[in-house]
PDB file of C-alpha atoms in Angstrom:
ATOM      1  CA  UNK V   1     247.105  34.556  40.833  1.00  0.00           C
ATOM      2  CA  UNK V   2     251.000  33.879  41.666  1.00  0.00           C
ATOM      3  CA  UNK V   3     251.317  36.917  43.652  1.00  0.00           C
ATOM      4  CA  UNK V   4     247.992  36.082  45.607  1.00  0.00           C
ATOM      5  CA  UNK V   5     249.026  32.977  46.537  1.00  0.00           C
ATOM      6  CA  UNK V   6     252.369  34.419  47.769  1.00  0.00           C
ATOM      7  CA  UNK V   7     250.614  37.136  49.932  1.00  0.00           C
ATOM      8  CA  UNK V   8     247.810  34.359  51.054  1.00  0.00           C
ATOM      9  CA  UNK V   9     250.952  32.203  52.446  1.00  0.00           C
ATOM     10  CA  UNK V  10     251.998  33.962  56.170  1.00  0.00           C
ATOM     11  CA  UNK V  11     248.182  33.380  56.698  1.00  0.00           C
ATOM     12  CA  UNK V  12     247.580  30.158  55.946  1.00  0.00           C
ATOM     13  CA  UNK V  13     251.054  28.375  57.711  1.00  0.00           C
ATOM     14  CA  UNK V  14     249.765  30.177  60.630  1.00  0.00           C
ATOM     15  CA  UNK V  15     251.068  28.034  63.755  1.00  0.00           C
ATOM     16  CA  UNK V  16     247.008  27.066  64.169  1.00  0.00           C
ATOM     17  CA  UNK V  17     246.753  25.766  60.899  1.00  0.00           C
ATOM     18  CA  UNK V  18     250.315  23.491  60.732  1.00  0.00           C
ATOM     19  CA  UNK V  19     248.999  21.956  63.951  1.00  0.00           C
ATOM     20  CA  UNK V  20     245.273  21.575  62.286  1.00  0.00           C
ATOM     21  CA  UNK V  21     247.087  20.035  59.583  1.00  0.00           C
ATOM     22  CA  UNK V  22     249.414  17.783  60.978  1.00  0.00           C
ATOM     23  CA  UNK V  23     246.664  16.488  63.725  1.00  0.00           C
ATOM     24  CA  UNK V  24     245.170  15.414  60.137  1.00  0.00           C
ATOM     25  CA  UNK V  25     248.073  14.363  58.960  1.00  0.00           C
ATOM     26  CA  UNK V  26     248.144  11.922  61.849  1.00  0.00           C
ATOM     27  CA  UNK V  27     244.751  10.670  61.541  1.00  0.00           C
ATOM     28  CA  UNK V  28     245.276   9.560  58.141  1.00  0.00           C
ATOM     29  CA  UNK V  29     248.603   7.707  58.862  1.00  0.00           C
ATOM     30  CA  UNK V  30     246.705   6.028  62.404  1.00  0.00           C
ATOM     31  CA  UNK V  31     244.159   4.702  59.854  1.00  0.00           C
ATOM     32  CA  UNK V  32     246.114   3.365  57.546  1.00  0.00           C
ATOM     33  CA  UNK V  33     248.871   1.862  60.176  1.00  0.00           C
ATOM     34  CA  UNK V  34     245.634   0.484  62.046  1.00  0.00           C
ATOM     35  CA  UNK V  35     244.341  -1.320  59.005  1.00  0.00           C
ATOM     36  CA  UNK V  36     247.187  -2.711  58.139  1.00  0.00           C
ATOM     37  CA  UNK V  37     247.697  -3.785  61.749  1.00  0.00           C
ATOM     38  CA  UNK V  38     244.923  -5.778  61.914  1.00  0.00           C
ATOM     39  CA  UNK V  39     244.394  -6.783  59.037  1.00  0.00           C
ATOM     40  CA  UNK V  40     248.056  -8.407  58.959  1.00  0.00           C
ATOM     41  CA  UNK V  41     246.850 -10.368  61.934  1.00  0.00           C
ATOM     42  CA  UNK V  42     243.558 -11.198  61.047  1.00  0.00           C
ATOM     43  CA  UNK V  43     244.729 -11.625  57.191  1.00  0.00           C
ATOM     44  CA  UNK V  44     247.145 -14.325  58.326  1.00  0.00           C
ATOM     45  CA  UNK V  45     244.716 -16.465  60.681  1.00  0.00           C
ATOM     46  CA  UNK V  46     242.490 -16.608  57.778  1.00  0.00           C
ATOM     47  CA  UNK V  47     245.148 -17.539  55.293  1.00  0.00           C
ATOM     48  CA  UNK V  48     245.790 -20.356  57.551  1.00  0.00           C
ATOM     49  CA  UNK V  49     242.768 -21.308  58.275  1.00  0.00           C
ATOM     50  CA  UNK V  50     241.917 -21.424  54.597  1.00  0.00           C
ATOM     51  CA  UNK V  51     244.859 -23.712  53.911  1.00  0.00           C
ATOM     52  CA  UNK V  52     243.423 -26.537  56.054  1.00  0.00           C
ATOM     53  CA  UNK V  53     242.282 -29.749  54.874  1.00  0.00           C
ATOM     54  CA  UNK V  54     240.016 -30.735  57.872  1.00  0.00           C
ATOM     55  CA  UNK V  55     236.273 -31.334  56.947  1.00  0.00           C
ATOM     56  CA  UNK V  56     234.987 -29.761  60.234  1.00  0.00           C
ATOM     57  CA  UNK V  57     236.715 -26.866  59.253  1.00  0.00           C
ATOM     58  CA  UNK V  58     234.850 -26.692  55.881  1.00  0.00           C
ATOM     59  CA  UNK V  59     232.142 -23.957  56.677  1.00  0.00           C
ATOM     60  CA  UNK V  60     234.669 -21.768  57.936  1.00  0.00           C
ATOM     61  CA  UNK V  61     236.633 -21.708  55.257  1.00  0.00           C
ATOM     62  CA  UNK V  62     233.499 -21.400  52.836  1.00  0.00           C
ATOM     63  CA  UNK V  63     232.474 -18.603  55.611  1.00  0.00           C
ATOM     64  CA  UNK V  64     235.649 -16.455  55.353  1.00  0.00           C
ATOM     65  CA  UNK V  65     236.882 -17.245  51.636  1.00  0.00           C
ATOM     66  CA  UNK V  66     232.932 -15.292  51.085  1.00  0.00           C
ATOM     67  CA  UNK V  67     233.980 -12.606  53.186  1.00  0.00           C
ATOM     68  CA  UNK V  68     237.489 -12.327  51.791  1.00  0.00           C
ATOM     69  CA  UNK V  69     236.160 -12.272  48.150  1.00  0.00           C
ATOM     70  CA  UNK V  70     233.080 -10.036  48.493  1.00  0.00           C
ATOM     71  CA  UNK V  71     235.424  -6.914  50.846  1.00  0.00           C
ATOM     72  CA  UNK V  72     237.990  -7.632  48.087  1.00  0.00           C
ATOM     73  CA  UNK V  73     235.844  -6.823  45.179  1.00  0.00           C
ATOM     74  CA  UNK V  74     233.394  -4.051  46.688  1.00  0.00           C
ATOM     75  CA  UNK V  75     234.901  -0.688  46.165  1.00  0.00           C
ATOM     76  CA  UNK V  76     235.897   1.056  49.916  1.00  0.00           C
ATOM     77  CA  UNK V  77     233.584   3.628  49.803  1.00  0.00           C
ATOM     78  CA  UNK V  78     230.601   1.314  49.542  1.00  0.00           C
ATOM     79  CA  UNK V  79     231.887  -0.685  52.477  1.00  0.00           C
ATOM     80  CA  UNK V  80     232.395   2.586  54.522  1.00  0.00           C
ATOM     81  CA  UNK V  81     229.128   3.670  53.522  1.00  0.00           C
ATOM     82  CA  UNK V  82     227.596   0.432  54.102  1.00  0.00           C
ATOM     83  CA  UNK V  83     229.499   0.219  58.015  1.00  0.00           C
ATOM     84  CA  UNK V  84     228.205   3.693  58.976  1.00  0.00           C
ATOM     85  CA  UNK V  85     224.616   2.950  58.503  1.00  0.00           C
ATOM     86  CA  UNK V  86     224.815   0.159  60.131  1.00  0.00           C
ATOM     87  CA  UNK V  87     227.087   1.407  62.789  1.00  0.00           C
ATOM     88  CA  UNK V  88     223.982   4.643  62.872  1.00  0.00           C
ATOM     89  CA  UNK V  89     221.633   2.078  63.123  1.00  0.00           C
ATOM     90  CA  UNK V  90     222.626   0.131  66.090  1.00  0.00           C
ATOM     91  CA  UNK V  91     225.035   2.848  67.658  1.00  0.00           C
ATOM     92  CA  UNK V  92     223.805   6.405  66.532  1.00  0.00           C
ATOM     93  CA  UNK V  93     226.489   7.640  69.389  1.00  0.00           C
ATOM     94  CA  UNK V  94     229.521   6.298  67.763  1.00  0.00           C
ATOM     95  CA  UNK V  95     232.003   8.503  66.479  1.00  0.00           C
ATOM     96  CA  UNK V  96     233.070   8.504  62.991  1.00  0.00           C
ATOM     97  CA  UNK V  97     236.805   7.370  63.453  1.00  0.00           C
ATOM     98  CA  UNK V  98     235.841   4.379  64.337  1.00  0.00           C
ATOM     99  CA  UNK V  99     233.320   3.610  62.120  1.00  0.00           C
ATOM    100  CA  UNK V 100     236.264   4.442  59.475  1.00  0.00           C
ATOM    101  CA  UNK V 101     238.673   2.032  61.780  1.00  0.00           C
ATOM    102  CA  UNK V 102     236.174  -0.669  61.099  1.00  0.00           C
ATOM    103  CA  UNK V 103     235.959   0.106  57.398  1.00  0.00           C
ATOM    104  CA  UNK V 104     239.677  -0.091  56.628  1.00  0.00           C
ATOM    105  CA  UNK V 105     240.287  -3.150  59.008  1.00  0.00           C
ATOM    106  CA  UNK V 106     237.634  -5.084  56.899  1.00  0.00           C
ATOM    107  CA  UNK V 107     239.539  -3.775  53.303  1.00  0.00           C
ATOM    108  CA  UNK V 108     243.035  -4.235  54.766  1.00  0.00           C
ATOM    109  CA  UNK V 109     241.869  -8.045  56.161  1.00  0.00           C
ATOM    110  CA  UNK V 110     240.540  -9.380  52.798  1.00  0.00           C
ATOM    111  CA  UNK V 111     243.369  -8.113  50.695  1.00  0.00           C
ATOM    112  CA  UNK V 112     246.190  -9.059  53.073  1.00  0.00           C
ATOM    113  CA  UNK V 113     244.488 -11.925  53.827  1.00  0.00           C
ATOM    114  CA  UNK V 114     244.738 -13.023  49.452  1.00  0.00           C
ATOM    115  CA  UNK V 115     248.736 -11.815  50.027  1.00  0.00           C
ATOM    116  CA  UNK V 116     249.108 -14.119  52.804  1.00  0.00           C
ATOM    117  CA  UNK V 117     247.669 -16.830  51.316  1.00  0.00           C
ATOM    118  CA  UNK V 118     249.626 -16.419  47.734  1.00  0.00           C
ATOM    119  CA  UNK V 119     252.592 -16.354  50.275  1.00  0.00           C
ATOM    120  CA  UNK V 120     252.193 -19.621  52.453  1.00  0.00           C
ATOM    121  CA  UNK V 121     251.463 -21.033  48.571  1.00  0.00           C
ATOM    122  CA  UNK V 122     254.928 -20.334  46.985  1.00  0.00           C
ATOM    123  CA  UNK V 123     256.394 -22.199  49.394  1.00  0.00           C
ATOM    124  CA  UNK V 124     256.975 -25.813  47.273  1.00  0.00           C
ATOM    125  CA  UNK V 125     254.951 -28.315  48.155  1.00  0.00           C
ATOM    126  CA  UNK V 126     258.183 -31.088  49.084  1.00  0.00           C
ATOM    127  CA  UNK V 127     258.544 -28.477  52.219  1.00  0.00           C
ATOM    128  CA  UNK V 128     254.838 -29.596  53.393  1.00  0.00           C
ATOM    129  CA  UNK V 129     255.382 -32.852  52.482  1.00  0.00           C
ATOM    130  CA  UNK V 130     258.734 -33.510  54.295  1.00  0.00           C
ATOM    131  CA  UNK V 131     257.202 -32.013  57.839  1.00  0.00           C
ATOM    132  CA  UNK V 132     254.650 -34.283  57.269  1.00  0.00           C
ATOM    133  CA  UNK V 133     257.132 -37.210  56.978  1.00  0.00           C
ATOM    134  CA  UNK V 134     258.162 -35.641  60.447  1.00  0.00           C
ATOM    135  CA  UNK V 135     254.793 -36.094  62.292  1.00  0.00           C
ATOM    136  CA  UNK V 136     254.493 -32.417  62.460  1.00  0.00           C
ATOM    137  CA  UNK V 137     250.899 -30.834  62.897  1.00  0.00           C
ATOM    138  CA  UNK V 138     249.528 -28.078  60.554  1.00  0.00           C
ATOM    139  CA  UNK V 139     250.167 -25.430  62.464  1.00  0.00           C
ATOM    140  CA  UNK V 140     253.625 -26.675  63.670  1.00  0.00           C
ATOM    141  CA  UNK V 141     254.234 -27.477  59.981  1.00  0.00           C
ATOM    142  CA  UNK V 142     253.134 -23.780  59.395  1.00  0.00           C
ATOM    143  CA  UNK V 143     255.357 -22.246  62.430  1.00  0.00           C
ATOM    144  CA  UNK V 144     258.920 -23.839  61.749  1.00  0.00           C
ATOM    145  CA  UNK V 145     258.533 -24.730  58.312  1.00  0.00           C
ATOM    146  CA  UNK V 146     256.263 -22.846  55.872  1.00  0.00           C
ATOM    147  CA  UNK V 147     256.266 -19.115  57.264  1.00  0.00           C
ATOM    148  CA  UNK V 148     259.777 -18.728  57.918  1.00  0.00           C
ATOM    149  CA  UNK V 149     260.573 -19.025  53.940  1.00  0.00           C
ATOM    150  CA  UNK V 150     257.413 -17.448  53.326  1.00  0.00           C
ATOM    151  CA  UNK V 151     257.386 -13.945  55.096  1.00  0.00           C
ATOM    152  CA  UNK V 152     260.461 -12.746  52.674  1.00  0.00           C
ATOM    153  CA  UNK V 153     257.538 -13.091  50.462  1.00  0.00           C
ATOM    154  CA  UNK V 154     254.993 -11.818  52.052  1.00  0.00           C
ATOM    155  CA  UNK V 155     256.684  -8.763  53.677  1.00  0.00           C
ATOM    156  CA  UNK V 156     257.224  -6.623  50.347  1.00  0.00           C
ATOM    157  CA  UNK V 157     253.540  -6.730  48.699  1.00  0.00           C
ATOM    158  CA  UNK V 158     252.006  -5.986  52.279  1.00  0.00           C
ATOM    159  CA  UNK V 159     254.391  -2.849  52.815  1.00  0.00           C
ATOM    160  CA  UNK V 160     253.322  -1.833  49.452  1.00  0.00           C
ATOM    161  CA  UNK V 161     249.730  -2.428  50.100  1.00  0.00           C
ATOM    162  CA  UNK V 162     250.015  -0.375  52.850  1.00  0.00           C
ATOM    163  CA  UNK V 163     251.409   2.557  51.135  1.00  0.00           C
ATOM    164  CA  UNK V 164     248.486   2.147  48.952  1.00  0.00           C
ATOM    165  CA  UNK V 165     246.635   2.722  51.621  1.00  0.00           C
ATOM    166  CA  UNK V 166     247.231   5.656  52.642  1.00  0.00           C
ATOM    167  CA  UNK V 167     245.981   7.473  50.031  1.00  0.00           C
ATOM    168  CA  UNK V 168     242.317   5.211  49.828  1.00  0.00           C
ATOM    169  CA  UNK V 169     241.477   6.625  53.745  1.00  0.00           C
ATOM    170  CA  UNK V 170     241.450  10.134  51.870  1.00  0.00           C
ATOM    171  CA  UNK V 171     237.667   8.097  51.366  1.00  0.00           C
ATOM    172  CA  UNK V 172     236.811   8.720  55.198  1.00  0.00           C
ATOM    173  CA  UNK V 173     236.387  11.867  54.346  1.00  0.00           C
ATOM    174  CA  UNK V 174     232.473  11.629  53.096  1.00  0.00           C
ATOM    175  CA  UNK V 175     231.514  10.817  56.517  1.00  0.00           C
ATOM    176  CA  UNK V 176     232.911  13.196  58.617  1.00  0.00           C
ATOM    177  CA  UNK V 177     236.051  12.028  59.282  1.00  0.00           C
ATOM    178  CA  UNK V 178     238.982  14.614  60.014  1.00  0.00           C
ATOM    179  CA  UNK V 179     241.377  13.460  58.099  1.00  0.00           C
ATOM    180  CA  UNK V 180     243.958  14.968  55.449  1.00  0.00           C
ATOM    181  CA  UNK V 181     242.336  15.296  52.633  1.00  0.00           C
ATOM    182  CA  UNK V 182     239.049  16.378  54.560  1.00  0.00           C
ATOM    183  CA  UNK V 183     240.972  18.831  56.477  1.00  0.00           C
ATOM    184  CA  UNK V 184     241.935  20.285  53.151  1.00  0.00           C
ATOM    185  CA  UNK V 185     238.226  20.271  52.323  1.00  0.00           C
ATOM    186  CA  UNK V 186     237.816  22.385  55.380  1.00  0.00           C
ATOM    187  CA  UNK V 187     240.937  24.867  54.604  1.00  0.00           C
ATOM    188  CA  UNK V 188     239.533  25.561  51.487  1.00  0.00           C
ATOM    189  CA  UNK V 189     236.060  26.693  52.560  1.00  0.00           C
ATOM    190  CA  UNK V 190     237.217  28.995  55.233  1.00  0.00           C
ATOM    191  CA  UNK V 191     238.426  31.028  52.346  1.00  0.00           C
ATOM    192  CA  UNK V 192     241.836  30.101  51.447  1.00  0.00           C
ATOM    193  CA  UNK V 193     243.290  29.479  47.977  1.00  0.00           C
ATOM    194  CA  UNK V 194     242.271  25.697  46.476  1.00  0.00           C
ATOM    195  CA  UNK V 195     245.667  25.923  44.798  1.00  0.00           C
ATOM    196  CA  UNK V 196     247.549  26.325  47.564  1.00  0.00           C
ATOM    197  CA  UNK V 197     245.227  24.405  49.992  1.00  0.00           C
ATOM    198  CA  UNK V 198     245.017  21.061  47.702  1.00  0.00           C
ATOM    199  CA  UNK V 199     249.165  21.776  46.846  1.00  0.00           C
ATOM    200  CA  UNK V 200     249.995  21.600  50.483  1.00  0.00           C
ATOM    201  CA  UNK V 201     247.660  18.547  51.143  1.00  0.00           C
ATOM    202  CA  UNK V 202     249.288  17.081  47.769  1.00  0.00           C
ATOM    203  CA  UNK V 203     252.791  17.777  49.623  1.00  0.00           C
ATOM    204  CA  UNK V 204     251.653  16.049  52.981  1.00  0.00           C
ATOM    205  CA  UNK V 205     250.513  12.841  51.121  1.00  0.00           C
ATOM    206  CA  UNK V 206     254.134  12.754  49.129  1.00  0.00           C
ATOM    207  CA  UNK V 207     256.228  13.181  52.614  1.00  0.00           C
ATOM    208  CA  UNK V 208     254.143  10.602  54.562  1.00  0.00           C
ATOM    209  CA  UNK V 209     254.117   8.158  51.997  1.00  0.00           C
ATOM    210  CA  UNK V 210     257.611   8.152  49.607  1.00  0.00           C
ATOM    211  CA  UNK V 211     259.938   7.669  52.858  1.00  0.00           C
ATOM    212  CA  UNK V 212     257.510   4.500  53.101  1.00  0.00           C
ATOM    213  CA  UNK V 213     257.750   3.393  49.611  1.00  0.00           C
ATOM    214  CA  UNK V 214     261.443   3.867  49.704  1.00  0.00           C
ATOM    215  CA  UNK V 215     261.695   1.683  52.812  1.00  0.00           C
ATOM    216  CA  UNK V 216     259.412  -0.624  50.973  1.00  0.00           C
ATOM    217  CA  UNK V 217     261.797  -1.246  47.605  1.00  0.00           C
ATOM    218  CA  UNK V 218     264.473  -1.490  50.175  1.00  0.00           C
ATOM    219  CA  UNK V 219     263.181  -3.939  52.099  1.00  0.00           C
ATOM    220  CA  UNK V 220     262.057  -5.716  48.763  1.00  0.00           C
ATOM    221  CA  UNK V 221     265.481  -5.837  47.162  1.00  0.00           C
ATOM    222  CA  UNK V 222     266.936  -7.111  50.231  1.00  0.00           C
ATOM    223  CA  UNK V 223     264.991  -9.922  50.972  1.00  0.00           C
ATOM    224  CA  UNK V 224     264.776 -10.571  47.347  1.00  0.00           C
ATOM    225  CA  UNK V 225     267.827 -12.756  46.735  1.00  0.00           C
ATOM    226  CA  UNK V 226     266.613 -14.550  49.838  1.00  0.00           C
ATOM    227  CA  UNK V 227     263.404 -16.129  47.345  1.00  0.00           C
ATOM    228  CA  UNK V 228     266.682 -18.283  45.556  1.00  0.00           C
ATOM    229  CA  UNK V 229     267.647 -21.620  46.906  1.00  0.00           C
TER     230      UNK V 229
END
């Protein structure tokens, strides 16, 4: 088996299949970095938004807390599944990257969204208090006072989440999508070696996401001390 894996080798790193490879590569890390992107953004306007106190506001927050709860505690592939036929159903022309966009936006919102929140929480309750004492608004209570102690917490379990990631869009595979771990799929069945078709995919994964987690425990232990008064 050893030796036909060394003779099946030249063939397979032909210059065709790195590029085939890497152009997966890249899918899977513009899914994940798109996710996290949005949902970051999104994640954080409902965080705030579900910190209010104002009554008009109360539907909203019932609205998104719903949302947040139900994406948070539905596995991703059922939500993938669930966007594509509706996505076929309205849209039959819409291509399957999207449809996978719009499935790992939804994940990545609701679970950034819980970080966020947990975040803006730590921060002790005397800080919200005193920019009241200053006639400060919410949201000007939540720009100068709240977020800039907050986002050294925030930062660390987001990057993390995000390396998590990575590895759950391997799920866009089971509709079509080209990424890294469907490209493998494809490798294999033109005839190549599993072994050495899932090893090299296993390889990919490792080098796209431990320089990540690295940065990640980095950025963690410096902003650490930071937490301390």
């Amino acid at each position: 088996m050893l030796a036909q894996l060394i003779d099946e080798i030249p063939r397979f790193f032909s210059l065709y299949n790195v590029i085939f490879l890497l152009q997966a590569l890249g899918i899977t890390f513009a899914l994940s970095a798109l996710g996290c992107g949005v949902g970051f953004v999104l994640g954080f306007a409902i965080a705030a938004v579900r910190l209010t106190s104002a009554r008009w506001l109360a539907p909203v927050r019932f609205a998104i807390t719903l949302a947040t709860e139900t994406f948070r505690r539905v596995p991703f592939l059922v939500t993938l599944m669930l966007v594509f036929f509706v996505f076929q159903a309205l849209m039959p022309g819409i291509s399957t990257f999207t449809i996978a966009a719009v499935s790992v936006c939804l994940i990545a919102t609701a679970y950034i969204a819980e970080i966020v929140r947990s975040g803006l929480e730590s921060v002790h309750r005397t800080q919200w208090d005193a920019a009241l004492t200053m006639n400060l608004s919410y949201w000007q209570t939540l720009r100068m006072v709240i977020v800039p102690q907050a986002w050294r917490i925030i930062l660390p379990p987001v990057f993390g989440f995000f390396v998590m990631f990575i590895k759950d869009t391997a799920l866009a595979s089971q509709i079509g999508v080209m990424e890294l771990a469907f490209a493998g799929k494809t490798m294999a069945n033109k005839g190549f070696s599993a072994t050495l078709v899932y090893l090299t995919v296993m390889v990919m994964y490792f080098l796209l996401s431990y320089p990540l987690a690295r940065f990640g425990k980095h950025l963690e232990a410096r902003l650490a001390p930071t937490r301390n008064p």
